[in-house]
Amino acid sequence: MFYYIALIIMLVGGILNAFLGFIVLLRDRRKASNRWFFLVAMLSSLIGILNFLLRIVGNPNILPPIWGIGVLMTYVGIIWLKVFLKGKSVKNSQIILLLLLGSLGVVITQFKGFLDNIHRVSEIVFKGNSGPLFILMLSLQLFGFLYIIIYGFKQKNHSQGLLQEQLQYVLIGMIGYGVVAITAGVIFTSIGIPQYAFLDSPASLIWVGFTTYAIVKHRLMDIRLVILRTITYSILVLVVSVSVVLSTVYVAQIKGVSNVSRYFITILLAIFIVIILDPLKKRIAKYTDKLFFKAQVNYPELLTDLSEIINREIDLDVLLFSLAHKLEKNLKVKNSSIFIASTAGGAYLKRKGRVDSKGKKIAQEEIERLSNSDIEATEDRLSHNNPLIAYLRKEKQIIVLEALERKIEDTQDDKERKKLEASKEALDTMDSAVVAPIIVSNNLNAVLVLGPKLSGDPYGTEDLQLLSLLGPQLASALEKSRLFEEVKQFSERLKKEIAIATEDVRNTNSQLNERNRYLTALQNVTNLITKTLDFRKVTQSIADSISSELGYMGGILMLLGKDKHKLFADAVTNGLMTPAVQKLIGKPLSELYGDFRTSTSRTTKAIKTGQVQIGTSFAEFLSPALSAEVCDKIQTILGIKSVISVPIYSEDGIVGAIDFILNNDPGSLKDTDLNMMRALCNQTGIVYRNIE
């Protein structure tokens, strides 16, 4: 029975080796290390399949190719190890020499009478008069195997961090496979104990197992996600296969039972296996999750919770504390912090928020009473000249420490390599593993920093995708909170100056109330346009909010077409299209468009230059989509006094503009008006990006 189990493991091992090789090759066939890994895996797979055929067919002529391929696989394994560690620096002459040595093993085993040269080891070693071909083959095998051990451990001792962890498991797998395969398949056979030779091929599962663990746990070959999805099913197939074979053999050995009864028992066993298949899969998944993940994160739920915090909290201190606490708790990271660009310029300041241990805001009076050491303030900073900031501004993408280390290793240009090393040094100084840029209108407004995970696990694709989705929302929240904080700070200054100038206080209070009104309006707009993913409804909600929430006459949401050749009026505030206006236009305004490439309108200029355009002529913004004569008549009917065109920024650049229509002169515009218009356009850009 043990023999039959070994046969199944032998076949499954061959299949798993081939599967692992194909997965690595398909991940990135351009990388030399992936191609050599594929060759090692395929040779191991071939050995397993030939061993299986040897036991089934019983033809001894299959044995020499197995030994020969084993020698070749050993030397190809050395090449893969060198290429994986050294990359392109491995010389072609070394590769050719190793291939020749491996091929020599294949050639030796093909000589006529090779099998006749295999005698007891004691006779070969002590008498020295028989088995020269076998001695040569065995010497090549042992030399290659010892080289892997010595070279591998030497490189492991000189490596650090992730690479050292990867090497540890790769070497354990390769050495375990080699020891069992050489001992059982070669040495035992040569000393006259061939009954244990069948253990050499199943030993390949040692290599597969530890290599897979290194892939999953330590991102070896960067195919972690693909392997994770297949581990559970591979184990399930193996368990079911062994169960079927064992049950079949057991039923066949029962004495005194008719064939009909045996068939009936076999059917019952098959039904039983089908019934327990799903629970078995869940149980296996539970243990593999425990082994590889330690703690599974519900990413959709976490993103929802973070979004709720962003929508709920407007105070910057409470917002930052709540976000950091949520990320640390759910992702189980050592530390997290947010560096925000200072309004005065010159640095990005670290700030978790002036709150107590429960996330409650500390009153200003309490802050003044406590010493600076009792409150986490803005003592840490990243200057604008910091290499990490320069790198984030250039790349505008999430930086993972491990990926940055690999990029440093692969960079040949010394100047570029030094820049990357300086960025890595900045990461190490902050004890961080991941840095995510928070970008608004193509500017780096903040930096989210996460430390290493407490479990020691690397950051996976799900983690990075979460941060990518969180970035635009956080950017919008920081803008709102910054505006709210400016209002509070202004209010504090106002209290101190009230005794000096009562009239100034009244004017300032008026501005304060107006900014508060705009802030509340922006929050209402945000809640309104995030209730649906219907792009048409969202754009119409934005256009309507210009009147209903911001208090202006209305507006027109202008968006570029996909080819960026046409500029469409995507949505118009309800109320602007009076019967008289509709009669003048003759069709819905949203059906009109202009040629973006040749247009000289102020709206086109705002999109092309990225600068706000202000004017008093409606025709200057809508012509030539509408004739100047029609625009003038519409302006008279609606009583339009001024038009402000503000560009809409998205991650891919400027995608359109909002033309705000006012019934008062441009001279009455305040800074708060322009700030609110820009804030609405920024929010529109984020919504546009997310929905697209």
PDB file of N, CA and C in Angstrom, residues 144-233:
ATOM      1  N   GLY A 144      28.239  18.453  -8.148  1.00  0.00           N
ATOM      2  CA  GLY A 144      27.231  19.496  -8.382  1.00  0.00           C
ATOM      3  C   GLY A 144      26.401  19.768  -7.146  1.00  0.00           C
ATOM      4  N   PHE A 145      26.041  18.704  -6.449  1.00  0.00           N
ATOM      5  CA  PHE A 145      25.205  18.856  -5.265  1.00  0.00           C
ATOM      6  C   PHE A 145      25.961  19.594  -4.155  1.00  0.00           C
ATOM      7  N   LEU A 146      27.223  19.236  -3.931  1.00  0.00           N
ATOM      8  CA  LEU A 146      28.031  19.917  -2.917  1.00  0.00           C
ATOM      9  C   LEU A 146      28.265  21.381  -3.278  1.00  0.00           C
ATOM     10  N   TYR A 147      28.410  21.643  -4.583  1.00  0.00           N
ATOM     11  CA  TYR A 147      28.607  23.031  -5.026  1.00  0.00           C
ATOM     12  C   TYR A 147      27.385  23.881  -4.688  1.00  0.00           C
ATOM     13  N   ILE A 148      26.180  23.312  -4.889  1.00  0.00           N
ATOM     14  CA  ILE A 148      24.946  24.031  -4.551  1.00  0.00           C
ATOM     15  C   ILE A 148      24.931  24.377  -3.065  1.00  0.00           C
ATOM     16  N   ILE A 149      25.294  23.401  -2.225  1.00  0.00           N
ATOM     17  CA  ILE A 149      25.277  23.626  -0.777  1.00  0.00           C
ATOM     18  C   ILE A 149      26.262  24.730  -0.381  1.00  0.00           C
ATOM     19  N   ILE A 150      27.522  24.602  -0.860  1.00  0.00           N
ATOM     20  CA  ILE A 150      28.562  25.565  -0.461  1.00  0.00           C
ATOM     21  C   ILE A 150      28.255  26.958  -1.007  1.00  0.00           C
ATOM     22  N   TYR A 151      27.946  27.023  -2.309  1.00  0.00           N
ATOM     23  CA  TYR A 151      27.685  28.321  -2.944  1.00  0.00           C
ATOM     24  C   TYR A 151      26.426  28.973  -2.372  1.00  0.00           C
ATOM     25  N   GLY A 152      25.389  28.169  -2.191  1.00  0.00           N
ATOM     26  CA  GLY A 152      24.122  28.703  -1.695  1.00  0.00           C
ATOM     27  C   GLY A 152      24.250  29.301  -0.306  1.00  0.00           C
ATOM     28  N   PHE A 153      24.898  28.563   0.609  1.00  0.00           N
ATOM     29  CA  PHE A 153      25.022  29.073   1.975  1.00  0.00           C
ATOM     30  C   PHE A 153      25.993  30.250   2.062  1.00  0.00           C
ATOM     31  N   LYS A 154      26.976  30.272   1.191  1.00  0.00           N
ATOM     32  CA  LYS A 154      27.894  31.413   1.159  1.00  0.00           C
ATOM     33  C   LYS A 154      27.147  32.684   0.755  1.00  0.00           C
ATOM     34  N   GLN A 155      26.294  32.573  -0.274  1.00  0.00           N
ATOM     35  CA  GLN A 155      25.520  33.732  -0.715  1.00  0.00           C
ATOM     36  C   GLN A 155      24.477  34.131   0.326  1.00  0.00           C
ATOM     37  N   LYS A 156      23.909  33.133   1.001  1.00  0.00           N
ATOM     38  CA  LYS A 156      22.903  33.433   2.026  1.00  0.00           C
ATOM     39  C   LYS A 156      23.519  34.246   3.159  1.00  0.00           C
ATOM     40  N   ASN A 157      24.736  33.884   3.555  1.00  0.00           N
ATOM     41  CA  ASN A 157      25.394  34.593   4.655  1.00  0.00           C
ATOM     42  C   ASN A 157      25.759  36.032   4.277  1.00  0.00           C
ATOM     43  N   HIS A 158      25.916  36.275   2.980  1.00  0.00           N
ATOM     44  CA  HIS A 158      26.281  37.616   2.531  1.00  0.00           C
ATOM     45  C   HIS A 158      25.065  38.450   2.136  1.00  0.00           C
ATOM     46  N   SER A 159      23.891  37.851   2.126  1.00  0.00           N
ATOM     47  CA  SER A 159      22.675  38.576   1.732  1.00  0.00           C
ATOM     48  C   SER A 159      21.938  39.061   2.971  1.00  0.00           C
ATOM     49  N   GLN A 160      20.948  39.916   2.745  1.00  0.00           N
ATOM     50  CA  GLN A 160      20.185  40.486   3.849  1.00  0.00           C
ATOM     51  C   GLN A 160      18.708  40.547   3.494  1.00  0.00           C
ATOM     52  N   GLY A 161      17.880  40.717   4.537  1.00  0.00           N
ATOM     53  CA  GLY A 161      16.456  40.993   4.355  1.00  0.00           C
ATOM     54  C   GLY A 161      15.713  39.911   3.614  1.00  0.00           C
ATOM     55  N   LEU A 162      14.904  40.345   2.630  1.00  0.00           N
ATOM     56  CA  LEU A 162      14.006  39.451   1.901  1.00  0.00           C
ATOM     57  C   LEU A 162      14.774  38.382   1.136  1.00  0.00           C
ATOM     58  N   LEU A 163      15.882  38.764   0.492  1.00  0.00           N
ATOM     59  CA  LEU A 163      16.661  37.808  -0.290  1.00  0.00           C
ATOM     60  C   LEU A 163      17.192  36.689   0.589  1.00  0.00           C
ATOM     61  N   GLN A 164      17.620  37.008   1.788  1.00  0.00           N
ATOM     62  CA  GLN A 164      18.126  35.988   2.704  1.00  0.00           C
ATOM     63  C   GLN A 164      17.037  34.995   3.083  1.00  0.00           C
ATOM     64  N   GLU A 165      15.813  35.509   3.334  1.00  0.00           N
ATOM     65  CA  GLU A 165      14.695  34.636   3.658  1.00  0.00           C
ATOM     66  C   GLU A 165      14.349  33.730   2.479  1.00  0.00           C
ATOM     67  N   GLN A 166      14.366  34.275   1.277  1.00  0.00           N
ATOM     68  CA  GLN A 166      14.075  33.487   0.083  1.00  0.00           C
ATOM     69  C   GLN A 166      15.099  32.364  -0.085  1.00  0.00           C
ATOM     70  N   LEU A 167      16.373  32.728   0.051  1.00  0.00           N
ATOM     71  CA  LEU A 167      17.447  31.736  -0.121  1.00  0.00           C
ATOM     72  C   LEU A 167      17.344  30.611   0.897  1.00  0.00           C
ATOM     73  N   GLN A 168      16.955  30.951   2.101  1.00  0.00           N
ATOM     74  CA  GLN A 168      16.869  29.941   3.159  1.00  0.00           C
ATOM     75  C   GLN A 168      15.938  28.808   2.761  1.00  0.00           C
ATOM     76  N   TYR A 169      14.751  29.147   2.287  1.00  0.00           N
ATOM     77  CA  TYR A 169      13.778  28.107   1.939  1.00  0.00           C
ATOM     78  C   TYR A 169      14.125  27.411   0.619  1.00  0.00           C
ATOM     79  N   VAL A 170      14.697  28.155  -0.327  1.00  0.00           N
ATOM     80  CA  VAL A 170      15.120  27.532  -1.587  1.00  0.00           C
ATOM     81  C   VAL A 170      16.195  26.482  -1.327  1.00  0.00           C
ATOM     82  N   LEU A 171      17.170  26.818  -0.487  1.00  0.00           N
ATOM     83  CA  LEU A 171      18.257  25.880  -0.188  1.00  0.00           C
ATOM     84  C   LEU A 171      17.756  24.657   0.572  1.00  0.00           C
ATOM     85  N   ILE A 172      16.849  24.873   1.534  1.00  0.00           N
ATOM     86  CA  ILE A 172      16.293  23.726   2.266  1.00  0.00           C
ATOM     87  C   ILE A 172      15.612  22.769   1.304  1.00  0.00           C
ATOM     88  N   GLY A 173      14.815  23.321   0.364  1.00  0.00           N
ATOM     89  CA  GLY A 173      14.115  22.487  -0.602  1.00  0.00           C
ATOM     90  C   GLY A 173      15.065  21.742  -1.528  1.00  0.00           C
ATOM     91  N   MET A 174      16.075  22.458  -2.050  1.00  0.00           N
ATOM     92  CA  MET A 174      17.015  21.837  -2.988  1.00  0.00           C
ATOM     93  C   MET A 174      17.865  20.775  -2.294  1.00  0.00           C
ATOM     94  N   ILE A 175      18.326  21.084  -1.084  1.00  0.00           N
ATOM     95  CA  ILE A 175      19.168  20.121  -0.367  1.00  0.00           C
ATOM     96  C   ILE A 175      18.350  18.904   0.062  1.00  0.00           C
ATOM     97  N   GLY A 176      17.140  19.140   0.564  1.00  0.00           N
ATOM     98  CA  GLY A 176      16.284  18.015   0.955  1.00  0.00           C
ATOM     99  C   GLY A 176      15.997  17.099  -0.211  1.00  0.00           C
ATOM    100  N   TYR A 177      15.666  17.691  -1.353  1.00  0.00           N
ATOM    101  CA  TYR A 177      15.402  16.911  -2.567  1.00  0.00           C
ATOM    102  C   TYR A 177      16.649  16.131  -2.978  1.00  0.00           C
ATOM    103  N   GLY A 178      17.808  16.822  -2.982  1.00  0.00           N
ATOM    104  CA  GLY A 178      19.038  16.169  -3.429  1.00  0.00           C
ATOM    105  C   GLY A 178      19.462  15.026  -2.532  1.00  0.00           C
ATOM    106  N   VAL A 179      19.382  15.215  -1.213  1.00  0.00           N
ATOM    107  CA  VAL A 179      19.804  14.168  -0.271  1.00  0.00           C
ATOM    108  C   VAL A 179      18.967  12.909  -0.456  1.00  0.00           C
ATOM    109  N   VAL A 180      17.638  13.085  -0.477  1.00  0.00           N
ATOM    110  CA  VAL A 180      16.757  11.915  -0.604  1.00  0.00           C
ATOM    111  C   VAL A 180      16.915  11.262  -1.966  1.00  0.00           C
ATOM    112  N   ALA A 181      16.960  12.060  -3.043  1.00  0.00           N
ATOM    113  CA  ALA A 181      17.041  11.509  -4.394  1.00  0.00           C
ATOM    114  C   ALA A 181      18.347  10.751  -4.617  1.00  0.00           C
ATOM    115  N   ILE A 182      19.486  11.345  -4.200  1.00  0.00           N
ATOM    116  CA  ILE A 182      20.782  10.677  -4.409  1.00  0.00           C
ATOM    117  C   ILE A 182      20.892   9.429  -3.538  1.00  0.00           C
ATOM    118  N   THR A 183      20.442   9.550  -2.296  1.00  0.00           N
ATOM    119  CA  THR A 183      20.540   8.407  -1.382  1.00  0.00           C
ATOM    120  C   THR A 183      19.671   7.242  -1.847  1.00  0.00           C
ATOM    121  N   ALA A 184      18.384   7.525  -2.118  1.00  0.00           N
ATOM    122  CA  ALA A 184      17.449   6.452  -2.477  1.00  0.00           C
ATOM    123  C   ALA A 184      17.646   5.972  -3.904  1.00  0.00           C
ATOM    124  N   GLY A 185      17.804   6.917  -4.841  1.00  0.00           N
ATOM    125  CA  GLY A 185      17.836   6.537  -6.249  1.00  0.00           C
ATOM    126  C   GLY A 185      19.168   6.040  -6.741  1.00  0.00           C
ATOM    127  N   VAL A 186      20.267   6.537  -6.156  1.00  0.00           N
ATOM    128  CA  VAL A 186      21.589   6.175  -6.684  1.00  0.00           C
ATOM    129  C   VAL A 186      22.341   5.256  -5.724  1.00  0.00           C
ATOM    130  N   ILE A 187      22.542   5.743  -4.496  1.00  0.00           N
ATOM    131  CA  ILE A 187      23.387   4.992  -3.560  1.00  0.00           C
ATOM    132  C   ILE A 187      22.725   3.672  -3.157  1.00  0.00           C
ATOM    133  N   PHE A 188      21.449   3.720  -2.756  1.00  0.00           N
ATOM    134  CA  PHE A 188      20.765   2.487  -2.348  1.00  0.00           C
ATOM    135  C   PHE A 188      20.731   1.468  -3.480  1.00  0.00           C
ATOM    136  N   THR A 189      20.495   1.965  -4.704  1.00  0.00           N
ATOM    137  CA  THR A 189      20.457   1.043  -5.849  1.00  0.00           C
ATOM    138  C   THR A 189      21.810   0.399  -6.085  1.00  0.00           C
ATOM    139  N   SER A 190      22.870   1.193  -5.956  1.00  0.00           N
ATOM    140  CA  SER A 190      24.210   0.682  -6.258  1.00  0.00           C
ATOM    141  C   SER A 190      24.738  -0.276  -5.193  1.00  0.00           C
ATOM    142  N   ILE A 191      24.201  -0.204  -3.968  1.00  0.00           N
ATOM    143  CA  ILE A 191      24.685  -1.114  -2.923  1.00  0.00           C
ATOM    144  C   ILE A 191      23.738  -2.298  -2.733  1.00  0.00           C
ATOM    145  N   GLY A 192      22.829  -2.447  -3.700  1.00  0.00           N
ATOM    146  CA  GLY A 192      21.996  -3.635  -3.675  1.00  0.00           C
ATOM    147  C   GLY A 192      20.727  -3.526  -2.861  1.00  0.00           C
ATOM    148  N   ILE A 193      20.223  -2.299  -2.645  1.00  0.00           N
ATOM    149  CA  ILE A 193      18.939  -2.125  -1.942  1.00  0.00           C
ATOM    150  C   ILE A 193      18.005  -1.344  -2.866  1.00  0.00           C
ATOM    151  N   PRO A 194      17.619  -1.923  -3.987  1.00  0.00           N
ATOM    152  CA  PRO A 194      16.821  -1.176  -4.973  1.00  0.00           C
ATOM    153  C   PRO A 194      15.370  -0.956  -4.552  1.00  0.00           C
ATOM    154  N   GLN A 195      14.897  -1.665  -3.499  1.00  0.00           N
ATOM    155  CA  GLN A 195      13.476  -1.564  -3.153  1.00  0.00           C
ATOM    156  C   GLN A 195      13.085  -0.181  -2.636  1.00  0.00           C
ATOM    157  N   TYR A 196      14.079   0.637  -2.237  1.00  0.00           N
ATOM    158  CA  TYR A 196      13.760   1.980  -1.759  1.00  0.00           C
ATOM    159  C   TYR A 196      14.041   3.066  -2.805  1.00  0.00           C
ATOM    160  N   ALA A 197      14.421   2.647  -3.988  1.00  0.00           N
ATOM    161  CA  ALA A 197      14.772   3.622  -5.019  1.00  0.00           C
ATOM    162  C   ALA A 197      13.577   4.471  -5.446  1.00  0.00           C
ATOM    163  N   PHE A 198      12.368   3.930  -5.254  1.00  0.00           N
ATOM    164  CA  PHE A 198      11.184   4.669  -5.692  1.00  0.00           C
ATOM    165  C   PHE A 198      10.962   5.959  -4.893  1.00  0.00           C
ATOM    166  N   LEU A 199      11.713   6.165  -3.811  1.00  0.00           N
ATOM    167  CA  LEU A 199      11.521   7.367  -2.993  1.00  0.00           C
ATOM    168  C   LEU A 199      12.181   8.613  -3.594  1.00  0.00           C
ATOM    169  N   ASP A 200      13.027   8.427  -4.636  1.00  0.00           N
ATOM    170  CA  ASP A 200      13.760   9.581  -5.152  1.00  0.00           C
ATOM    171  C   ASP A 200      12.851  10.615  -5.811  1.00  0.00           C
ATOM    172  N   SER A 201      11.887  10.183  -6.613  1.00  0.00           N
ATOM    173  CA  SER A 201      11.008  11.138  -7.294  1.00  0.00           C
ATOM    174  C   SER A 201      10.027  11.835  -6.359  1.00  0.00           C
ATOM    175  N   PRO A 202       9.357  11.101  -5.452  1.00  0.00           N
ATOM    176  CA  PRO A 202       8.479  11.824  -4.514  1.00  0.00           C
ATOM    177  C   PRO A 202       9.210  12.901  -3.717  1.00  0.00           C
ATOM    178  N   ALA A 203      10.547  12.758  -3.591  1.00  0.00           N
ATOM    179  CA  ALA A 203      11.311  13.764  -2.848  1.00  0.00           C
ATOM    180  C   ALA A 203      11.278  15.128  -3.527  1.00  0.00           C
ATOM    181  N   SER A 204      10.889  15.141  -4.828  1.00  0.00           N
ATOM    182  CA  SER A 204      10.806  16.434  -5.510  1.00  0.00           C
ATOM    183  C   SER A 204       9.765  17.336  -4.866  1.00  0.00           C
ATOM    184  N   LEU A 205       8.810  16.714  -4.145  1.00  0.00           N
ATOM    185  CA  LEU A 205       7.798  17.520  -3.456  1.00  0.00           C
ATOM    186  C   LEU A 205       8.423  18.360  -2.338  1.00  0.00           C
ATOM    187  N   ILE A 206       9.586  17.928  -1.842  1.00  0.00           N
ATOM    188  CA  ILE A 206      10.297  18.743  -0.844  1.00  0.00           C
ATOM    189  C   ILE A 206      10.707  20.063  -1.475  1.00  0.00           C
ATOM    190  N   TRP A 207      11.273  19.951  -2.670  1.00  0.00           N
ATOM    191  CA  TRP A 207      11.694  21.156  -3.399  1.00  0.00           C
ATOM    192  C   TRP A 207      10.491  22.014  -3.777  1.00  0.00           C
ATOM    193  N   VAL A 208       9.445  21.372  -4.297  1.00  0.00           N
ATOM    194  CA  VAL A 208       8.233  22.101  -4.679  1.00  0.00           C
ATOM    195  C   VAL A 208       7.629  22.803  -3.462  1.00  0.00           C
ATOM    196  N   GLY A 209       7.558  22.065  -2.342  1.00  0.00           N
ATOM    197  CA  GLY A 209       6.928  22.614  -1.149  1.00  0.00           C
ATOM    198  C   GLY A 209       7.651  23.833  -0.609  1.00  0.00           C
ATOM    199  N   PHE A 210       8.976  23.714  -0.425  1.00  0.00           N
ATOM    200  CA  PHE A 210       9.723  24.840   0.146  1.00  0.00           C
ATOM    201  C   PHE A 210       9.824  26.011  -0.834  1.00  0.00           C
ATOM    202  N   THR A 211       9.928  25.707  -2.136  1.00  0.00           N
ATOM    203  CA  THR A 211       9.958  26.785  -3.128  1.00  0.00           C
ATOM    204  C   THR A 211       8.629  27.521  -3.152  1.00  0.00           C
ATOM    205  N   THR A 212       7.537  26.757  -3.086  1.00  0.00           N
ATOM    206  CA  THR A 212       6.205  27.372  -3.056  1.00  0.00           C
ATOM    207  C   THR A 212       6.040  28.224  -1.809  1.00  0.00           C
ATOM    208  N   TYR A 213       6.533  27.723  -0.678  1.00  0.00           N
ATOM    209  CA  TYR A 213       6.441  28.505   0.561  1.00  0.00           C
ATOM    210  C   TYR A 213       7.220  29.815   0.426  1.00  0.00           C
ATOM    211  N   ALA A 214       8.398  29.744  -0.207  1.00  0.00           N
ATOM    212  CA  ALA A 214       9.187  30.961  -0.415  1.00  0.00           C
ATOM    213  C   ALA A 214       8.470  31.921  -1.357  1.00  0.00           C
ATOM    214  N   ILE A 215       7.747  31.375  -2.338  1.00  0.00           N
ATOM    215  CA  ILE A 215       6.982  32.210  -3.267  1.00  0.00           C
ATOM    216  C   ILE A 215       5.855  32.914  -2.532  1.00  0.00           C
ATOM    217  N   VAL A 216       5.113  32.153  -1.727  1.00  0.00           N
ATOM    218  CA  VAL A 216       3.942  32.696  -1.040  1.00  0.00           C
ATOM    219  C   VAL A 216       4.345  33.618   0.105  1.00  0.00           C
ATOM    220  N   LYS A 217       5.283  33.157   0.901  1.00  0.00           N
ATOM    221  CA  LYS A 217       5.642  33.877   2.123  1.00  0.00           C
ATOM    222  C   LYS A 217       6.597  35.031   1.863  1.00  0.00           C
ATOM    223  N   HIS A 218       7.531  34.816   0.925  1.00  0.00           N
ATOM    224  CA  HIS A 218       8.593  35.807   0.738  1.00  0.00           C
ATOM    225  C   HIS A 218       8.710  36.291  -0.704  1.00  0.00           C
ATOM    226  N   ARG A 219       7.630  36.122  -1.502  1.00  0.00           N
ATOM    227  CA  ARG A 219       7.514  36.722  -2.830  1.00  0.00           C
ATOM    228  C   ARG A 219       8.623  36.305  -3.782  1.00  0.00           C
ATOM    229  N   LEU A 220       9.097  35.068  -3.665  1.00  0.00           N
ATOM    230  CA  LEU A 220      10.089  34.545  -4.591  1.00  0.00           C
ATOM    231  C   LEU A 220       9.502  34.501  -5.997  1.00  0.00           C
ATOM    232  N   MET A 221      10.239  34.951  -6.988  1.00  0.00           N
ATOM    233  CA  MET A 221       9.850  34.963  -8.401  1.00  0.00           C
ATOM    234  C   MET A 221       8.613  35.816  -8.659  1.00  0.00           C
ATOM    235  N   ASP A 222       8.086  36.468  -7.634  1.00  0.00           N
ATOM    236  CA  ASP A 222       6.968  37.409  -7.766  1.00  0.00           C
ATOM    237  C   ASP A 222       5.726  36.790  -8.400  1.00  0.00           C
ATOM    238  N   ILE A 223       5.356  35.549  -7.999  1.00  0.00           N
ATOM    239  CA  ILE A 223       4.129  34.922  -8.519  1.00  0.00           C
ATOM    240  C   ILE A 223       3.261  34.485  -7.353  1.00  0.00           C
ATOM    241  N   ARG A 224       3.328  35.245  -6.279  1.00  0.00           N
ATOM    242  CA  ARG A 224       2.656  34.876  -5.034  1.00  0.00           C
ATOM    243  C   ARG A 224       1.163  34.636  -5.214  1.00  0.00           C
ATOM    244  N   LEU A 225       0.492  35.553  -5.894  1.00  0.00           N
ATOM    245  CA  LEU A 225      -0.969  35.448  -5.985  1.00  0.00           C
ATOM    246  C   LEU A 225      -1.410  34.206  -6.746  1.00  0.00           C
ATOM    247  N   VAL A 226      -0.712  33.915  -7.862  1.00  0.00           N
ATOM    248  CA  VAL A 226      -1.095  32.752  -8.664  1.00  0.00           C
ATOM    249  C   VAL A 226      -0.937  31.474  -7.865  1.00  0.00           C
ATOM    250  N   ILE A 227       0.163  31.360  -7.142  1.00  0.00           N
ATOM    251  CA  ILE A 227       0.414  30.160  -6.359  1.00  0.00           C
ATOM    252  C   ILE A 227      -0.597  30.010  -5.231  1.00  0.00           C
ATOM    253  N   LEU A 228      -0.920  31.130  -4.583  1.00  0.00           N
ATOM    254  CA  LEU A 228      -1.871  31.067  -3.465  1.00  0.00           C
ATOM    255  C   LEU A 228      -3.195  30.465  -3.902  1.00  0.00           C
ATOM    256  N   ARG A 229      -3.617  30.769  -5.112  1.00  0.00           N
ATOM    257  CA  ARG A 229      -4.905  30.276  -5.581  1.00  0.00           C
ATOM    258  C   ARG A 229      -4.876  28.791  -5.890  1.00  0.00           C
ATOM    259  N   THR A 230      -3.691  28.237  -6.073  1.00  0.00           N
ATOM    260  CA  THR A 230      -3.605  26.837  -6.476  1.00  0.00           C
ATOM    261  C   THR A 230      -3.176  25.883  -5.355  1.00  0.00           C
ATOM    262  N   ILE A 231      -2.625  26.430  -4.280  1.00  0.00           N
ATOM    263  CA  ILE A 231      -2.139  25.567  -3.197  1.00  0.00           C
ATOM    264  C   ILE A 231      -3.268  24.703  -2.645  1.00  0.00           C
ATOM    265  N   THR A 232      -4.374  25.333  -2.314  1.00  0.00           N
ATOM    266  CA  THR A 232      -5.501  24.604  -1.715  1.00  0.00           C
ATOM    267  C   THR A 232      -5.975  23.496  -2.640  1.00  0.00           C
ATOM    268  N   TYR A 233      -6.122  23.806  -3.932  1.00  0.00           N
ATOM    269  CA  TYR A 233      -6.642  22.811  -4.868  1.00  0.00           C
ATOM    270  C   TYR A 233      -5.630  21.690  -5.119  1.00  0.00           C
TER     271      TYR A 233
END
